[in-house]
Coordinates of C-alpha atoms in Angstrom, one line a residue:
M16 CA 93.8 -6.3 -159.0
K17 CA 93.1 -3.6 -161.5
L18 CA 90.6 -3.9 -164.3
I19 CA 90.5 -1.5 -167.3
I20 CA 87.4 -1.6 -169.6
Q21 CA 88.2 -0.4 -173.1
I22 CA 85.7 0.7 -175.7
P23 CA 86.6 1.4 -179.3
C24 CA 84.7 4.4 -180.6
Y25 CA 84.0 6.0 -183.9
N26 CA 81.3 8.7 -183.9
E27 CA 79.6 7.2 -180.8
A28 CA 78.4 10.4 -179.1
E29 CA 74.8 9.3 -179.2
T30 CA 75.2 5.8 -177.6
L31 CA 78.5 6.0 -175.6
E32 CA 76.9 7.4 -172.4
I33 CA 74.3 4.7 -172.4
A34 CA 77.1 2.0 -172.7
L35 CA 79.2 3.7 -170.0
N36 CA 76.2 3.9 -167.6
D37 CA 75.7 0.2 -168.0
L38 CA 79.2 -0.7 -167.0
P39 CA 79.9 -1.9 -163.4
K40 CA 81.5 0.3 -160.8
T41 CA 82.6 -2.5 -158.5
L42 CA 83.3 -6.2 -159.1
E43 CA 84.2 -9.1 -156.9
G44 CA 87.9 -9.8 -156.9
I45 CA 88.7 -6.4 -158.4
D46 CA 90.2 -3.6 -156.3
E47 CA 90.2 -0.9 -158.9
I48 CA 88.2 -0.3 -162.1
E49 CA 89.1 2.2 -164.8
Y50 CA 87.7 3.0 -168.2
L51 CA 89.4 3.7 -171.5
I52 CA 88.1 4.7 -174.9
I53 CA 89.8 4.5 -178.2
N54 CA 88.8 7.5 -180.3
D55 CA 89.2 6.2 -183.8
G56 CA 89.1 9.6 -185.6
S57 CA 85.6 10.5 -184.5
Q58 CA 84.2 13.7 -186.0
D59 CA 81.4 14.2 -183.4
E60 CA 81.6 14.8 -179.6
T61 CA 82.6 11.3 -178.6
V62 CA 85.6 12.4 -176.6
E63 CA 83.7 15.2 -174.9
V64 CA 81.0 12.8 -173.8
A65 CA 83.6 10.4 -172.5
K66 CA 85.4 13.0 -170.5
K67 CA 82.2 14.5 -169.1
W68 CA 81.2 11.1 -168.0
G69 CA 84.5 10.6 -166.2
V70 CA 86.5 8.2 -168.4
H71 CA 90.0 7.8 -167.0
H72 CA 92.0 7.4 -170.3
V73 CA 91.5 8.4 -173.9
V74 CA 93.6 7.0 -176.8
N75 CA 93.3 9.3 -179.8
F76 CA 93.6 8.7 -183.6
K77 CA 93.6 11.8 -185.8
Q78 CA 91.8 9.8 -188.5
N79 CA 89.9 6.5 -188.7
K80 CA 92.2 3.5 -188.7
G81 CA 89.7 0.7 -188.3
L82 CA 88.7 -1.6 -185.5
A83 CA 91.8 -3.8 -185.5
K84 CA 94.3 -1.0 -185.0
G85 CA 92.0 0.6 -182.5
F86 CA 91.8 -2.6 -180.5
M87 CA 95.6 -3.0 -180.4
A88 CA 96.1 0.7 -179.4
G89 CA 93.6 0.1 -176.6
L90 CA 95.5 -2.9 -175.3
D91 CA 98.7 -0.9 -175.3
G92 CA 97.0 1.9 -173.4
C93 CA 95.6 -0.5 -170.8
L94 CA 98.9 -2.2 -170.3
R95 CA 100.7 1.1 -169.9
N96 CA 98.2 2.2 -167.2
G97 CA 98.8 -1.0 -165.2
A98 CA 95.8 -3.2 -166.1
D99 CA 95.9 -6.7 -164.6
I100 CA 92.8 -7.6 -166.6
I101 CA 91.4 -5.9 -169.8
V102 CA 87.8 -6.2 -170.9
N103 CA 86.8 -5.1 -174.4
T104 CA 83.2 -4.1 -175.1
D105 CA 81.3 -2.0 -177.7
A106 CA 80.2 1.6 -177.6
D107 CA 76.6 0.7 -178.8
N108 CA 75.8 -1.1 -175.6
Q109 CA 75.3 -4.4 -177.4
Y110 CA 76.6 -6.4 -174.4
C111 CA 75.2 -6.4 -170.9
G112 CA 77.6 -4.7 -168.5
D113 CA 76.6 -6.9 -165.6
D114 CA 78.1 -9.9 -167.4
I115 CA 81.6 -8.6 -167.0
Q116 CA 81.8 -10.4 -163.7
K117 CA 81.1 -13.7 -165.5
L118 CA 83.6 -12.7 -168.2
I119 CA 86.5 -12.1 -165.8
S120 CA 85.8 -15.0 -163.4
P121 CA 87.9 -17.7 -165.3
I122 CA 90.8 -15.3 -165.3
L123 CA 90.5 -14.5 -161.6
E124 CA 90.3 -18.3 -160.9
G125 CA 93.4 -18.9 -163.0
K126 CA 91.6 -21.1 -165.5
A127 CA 92.0 -19.0 -168.6
D128 CA 94.0 -16.0 -170.0
M129 CA 91.4 -15.1 -172.7
V130 CA 87.6 -15.3 -172.3
I131 CA 85.1 -14.8 -175.1
G132 CA 81.5 -13.8 -174.3
A133 CA 79.1 -16.1 -176.3
R134 CA 75.9 -14.4 -177.3
P135 CA 72.6 -16.1 -177.6
I136 CA 72.6 -15.8 -181.4
D137 CA 69.5 -17.8 -182.1
K138 CA 67.5 -15.7 -179.6
T139 CA 68.8 -12.3 -180.8
E140 CA 65.7 -10.7 -182.4
H141 CA 67.5 -8.1 -184.5
F142 CA 69.7 -10.8 -186.2
S143 CA 68.1 -12.0 -189.5
F144 CA 67.9 -15.7 -190.2
L145 CA 70.7 -15.4 -192.8
K146 CA 72.9 -13.5 -190.3
K147 CA 72.3 -16.2 -187.7
M148 CA 73.3 -19.0 -190.1
L149 CA 76.4 -17.1 -191.2
Q150 CA 77.4 -16.4 -187.6
H151 CA 77.2 -20.1 -186.8
F152 CA 79.1 -21.1 -190.0
G153 CA 81.8 -18.5 -189.4
S154 CA 82.3 -19.6 -185.8
W155 CA 82.5 -23.2 -187.0
V156 CA 85.2 -22.3 -189.5
V157 CA 87.2 -20.4 -186.8
R158 CA 86.9 -23.4 -184.5
K159 CA 88.4 -25.6 -187.2
A160 CA 91.1 -23.1 -188.0
S161 CA 92.0 -22.4 -184.4
N162 CA 91.5 -25.8 -182.9
T163 CA 89.3 -24.3 -180.2
D164 CA 85.7 -24.7 -179.1
I165 CA 84.6 -21.1 -179.1
P166 CA 80.9 -20.9 -180.1
D167 CA 80.7 -17.2 -180.9
A168 CA 83.9 -16.1 -182.7
P169 CA 82.8 -12.7 -183.9
S170 CA 81.9 -11.6 -180.4
G171 CA 83.8 -8.4 -179.3
F172 CA 82.9 -8.9 -175.6
R173 CA 86.0 -10.5 -174.3
A174 CA 88.5 -10.3 -171.4
F175 CA 92.3 -10.7 -171.4
S176 CA 94.8 -11.3 -168.6
R177 CA 97.8 -9.0 -168.6
E178 CA 100.0 -11.9 -169.8
A179 CA 97.7 -12.7 -172.7
A180 CA 97.4 -9.1 -173.8
M181 CA 101.2 -8.8 -174.1
H182 CA 101.2 -11.8 -176.5
I183 CA 98.4 -10.6 -178.7
N184 CA 99.2 -9.4 -182.3
V185 CA 96.7 -8.4 -185.0
V186 CA 98.1 -7.9 -188.5
N187 CA 94.9 -7.4 -190.5
D188 CA 93.3 -4.0 -190.8
Y189 CA 89.7 -5.3 -190.6
T190 CA 88.8 -6.8 -187.3
Y191 CA 90.6 -8.4 -184.3
T192 CA 87.9 -10.9 -183.3
L193 CA 88.7 -13.8 -185.6
E194 CA 92.5 -13.5 -185.8
T195 CA 93.0 -13.3 -182.1
I196 CA 91.1 -16.6 -181.6
V197 CA 93.1 -18.3 -184.3
Q198 CA 96.3 -17.0 -182.8
A199 CA 95.3 -18.0 -179.2
G200 CA 94.4 -21.5 -180.4
R201 CA 97.5 -22.1 -182.4
E202 CA 99.8 -20.6 -179.8
K203 CA 98.2 -22.8 -177.1
M204 CA 96.8 -20.0 -174.9
A205 CA 94.3 -20.9 -172.3
I206 CA 91.1 -19.7 -173.9
T207 CA 87.5 -20.3 -173.0
S208 CA 84.0 -18.8 -173.4
V209 CA 81.1 -17.9 -171.1
P210 CA 77.4 -17.4 -172.0
I211 CA 76.4 -13.7 -171.9
R212 CA 73.3 -11.6 -172.6
T213 CA 72.8 -8.8 -175.1
N214 CA 70.9 -5.6 -175.1
G215 CA 68.5 -4.2 -177.8
E216 CA 70.0 -2.8 -180.9
L217 CA 70.7 1.0 -180.7
R218 CA 72.1 1.4 -184.2
P219 CA 73.1 -0.8 -187.2
S220 CA 76.5 -2.4 -187.2
R221 CA 79.2 -0.3 -188.8
L222 CA 81.7 -3.1 -189.3
F223 CA 80.3 -4.1 -192.7
H224 CA 77.9 -2.6 -195.3
S225 CA 76.5 -5.9 -196.5
I226 CA 76.3 -9.5 -195.4
W227 CA 78.3 -10.8 -198.3
G228 CA 81.0 -8.1 -197.8
Y229 CA 81.4 -9.3 -194.2
V230 CA 81.6 -12.9 -195.2
K231 CA 84.2 -12.2 -197.9
K232 CA 86.4 -10.2 -195.5
S233 CA 86.0 -12.7 -192.7
M234 CA 87.0 -15.7 -194.8
I235 CA 90.1 -13.8 -196.1
T236 CA 91.0 -12.9 -192.5
I237 CA 90.6 -16.5 -191.3
L238 CA 92.5 -17.9 -194.2
R239 CA 95.3 -15.4 -193.8
A240 CA 95.6 -16.1 -190.1
Y241 CA 95.6 -19.9 -190.6
M242 CA 98.3 -19.5 -193.3
M243 CA 100.3 -17.4 -190.9
Y244 CA 100.2 -19.8 -188.0
K245 CA 100.1 -23.2 -189.9
P246 CA 101.7 -22.4 -193.3
L247 CA 103.1 -25.9 -194.0
K248 CA 99.8 -27.6 -193.4
C249 CA 97.9 -25.0 -195.4
F250 CA 100.3 -25.2 -198.4
T251 CA 100.4 -29.0 -198.2
Y252 CA 96.6 -29.0 -198.6
L253 CA 96.9 -26.6 -201.6
A254 CA 99.7 -28.6 -203.2
S255 CA 97.9 -31.9 -202.8
V256 CA 95.2 -30.9 -205.3
P257 CA 97.3 -30.4 -208.4
M258 CA 99.8 -33.1 -207.4
I259 CA 97.2 -35.8 -207.0
A260 CA 95.5 -34.8 -210.2
G261 CA 98.8 -34.9 -212.0
L262 CA 99.6 -38.3 -210.6
L263 CA 96.3 -39.7 -211.7
I264 CA 96.8 -38.4 -215.2
G265 CA 100.3 -39.8 -215.2
C266 CA 99.0 -43.2 -214.1
R267 CA 96.4 -43.0 -216.9
F268 CA 99.2 -42.4 -219.4
L269 CA 101.2 -45.3 -218.0
Y270 CA 98.2 -47.6 -218.3
Y271 CA 97.7 -46.7 -221.9
R272 CA 101.4 -47.1 -222.4
V273 CA 101.4 -50.6 -221.0
V274 CA 98.4 -51.7 -223.1
G275 CA 100.0 -50.2 -226.2
L276 CA 97.7 -47.2 -226.7
T277 CA 100.2 -44.4 -226.5
G278 CA 99.0 -42.5 -229.6
G279 CA 97.2 -39.2 -228.8
H280 CA 98.0 -39.1 -225.1
V281 CA 101.1 -37.0 -225.1
Q282 CA 99.0 -33.9 -224.2
S283 CA 97.8 -35.8 -221.0
L284 CA 101.4 -36.5 -220.1
I285 CA 102.3 -32.8 -220.5
L286 CA 99.3 -31.8 -218.4
G287 CA 100.1 -34.4 -215.7
C288 CA 103.7 -33.2 -215.4
T289 CA 102.7 -29.6 -215.3
L290 CA 100.2 -30.3 -212.5
I291 CA 102.9 -32.2 -210.5
I292 CA 105.4 -29.4 -211.0
I293 CA 102.8 -26.9 -209.8
G294 CA 102.1 -29.1 -206.7
F295 CA 105.8 -29.4 -206.0
L296 CA 106.4 -25.7 -206.2
T297 CA 103.4 -25.0 -203.9
L298 CA 104.9 -27.5 -201.4
M299 CA 108.2 -25.7 -201.6
M300 CA 106.4 -22.4 -200.9
G301 CA 104.9 -24.1 -197.9
L302 CA 108.4 -25.1 -196.6
M303 CA 109.7 -21.6 -197.1
A304 CA 106.6 -20.2 -195.4
D305 CA 107.2 -22.6 -192.5
V306 CA 110.8 -21.3 -192.1
I307 CA 109.4 -17.7 -192.2
A308 CA 106.8 -18.7 -189.5
A309 CA 109.6 -20.0 -187.3
N310 CA 111.3 -16.6 -187.6
R311 CA 108.0 -14.9 -186.8
K312 CA 107.8 -16.9 -183.6
L313 CA 111.2 -15.7 -182.6
L314 CA 110.3 -12.1 -183.4
Q315 CA 107.1 -12.5 -181.4
D316 CA 109.0 -13.8 -178.5
T317 CA 111.4 -10.9 -178.7
Q318 CA 108.5 -8.5 -179.0
Y319 CA 106.8 -10.1 -175.9
H320 CA 109.9 -9.7 -173.8
A321 CA 110.3 -6.1 -175.0
R322 CA 106.7 -5.4 -174.1
R323 CA 107.0 -7.0 -170.8
S324 CA 110.1 -5.1 -169.8
E325 CA 108.5 -1.8 -170.8
Y326 CA 105.1 -2.4 -169.3
E327 CA 106.4 -3.9 -166.1
A328 CA 108.7 -0.9 -165.6
L329 CA 105.7 1.4 -165.9
Y330 CA 103.6 -0.9 -163.8
I331 CA 106.2 -0.9 -160.9
E332 CA 106.6 2.9 -161.3
A333 CA 102.8 3.4 -161.0
K334 CA 102.6 1.1 -157.9
M335 CA 105.5 2.9 -156.2
A336 CA 103.8 6.3 -156.9
K337 CA 100.5 5.0 -155.4
E338 CA 102.3 3.6 -152.4
A339 CA 104.2 6.9 -151.9
I340 CA 100.9 8.9 -152.1
R341 CA 99.3 6.4 -149.6
T342 CA 102.3 6.8 -147.2
Y343 CA 102.2 10.6 -147.5
R344 CA 98.5 10.6 -146.6
I345 CA 99.1 8.3 -143.6
I346 CA 102.0 10.5 -142.4
G347 CA 99.9 13.6 -143.0
K348 CA 97.0 12.2 -141.0
E349 CA 99.3 11.1 -138.1
E350 CA 100.9 14.5 -138.1
K351 CA 97.5 16.2 -138.1
E352 CA 96.4 14.1 -135.2
R353 CA 99.6 14.8 -133.2
L354 CA 99.1 18.6 -133.7
V355 CA 95.5 18.2 -132.5
D356 CA 96.8 16.3 -129.4
V357 CA 99.4 19.0 -128.7
G358 CA 96.9 21.7 -129.1
E359 CA 94.5 20.0 -126.6
G360 CA 97.4 19.5 -124.2

């Protein structure tokens, strides 16, 4: 069983070594641990620090592409290098490395394919009261959108089985944390969470420049993901507002018509009809989006099988290469022992 721990990095030379030193070297149930960093266009010595420390793999971007694209490139790199389990953590050492064992345990036990580390948000000292409230609210919105019970949706400390990693897709350019949970929930992946610890803050977050900017982008990401995976339901909700309003106005016009008070209410009839038409068109958009979503599922299935064929070929090739090296060493050792015996004879 091979584990690869990936770390997205953007100008992390000052904190990366601290985060790497905190990572485990051995874990129960894991035969091999490797480390991978995603260099997201860093302009400092992030890569040099990683290589000096002994990181096995480096994924390089020539310019900054953002956390979401970096995360997906990291998954690709881990799968290409034969990872059975992938753990994603941060370069600022926010998460406690010793908790990786807790994070991967549900995957090793076959209970989950995706595990999210739930931070003690209320006990985190460097989180302001407003940030704590927004974290709870955002996680609640994600739980409703994804139909899951994940308590800490923005947490970047998470583990994926090889199978889950091949299914993951992130289409927004902002962050992977929210969309992957919505996708996992709506695609019926086995997803769970475990309580984890956090370390002290080494630097301010670079994901957002203001609380309200983060809230705005997060809400757009959640809404977009929900519309992508449940378009008909989403557009039905949107269509119901003008349609119900139009029907109520229409019923009001009919009431006045019945009692003989039709004068001066033609404008209401026009407004009611307009709202009903808007609602109907919105519902039609939902039906079209639902058909597109069905095609997206077919494309995702095709993409999954293409990924599986490619990654499994590389996986088998790497296993055969390791077995060949192992056999060569055994034969070499036996030959050396035979020559020693002959020499002694």
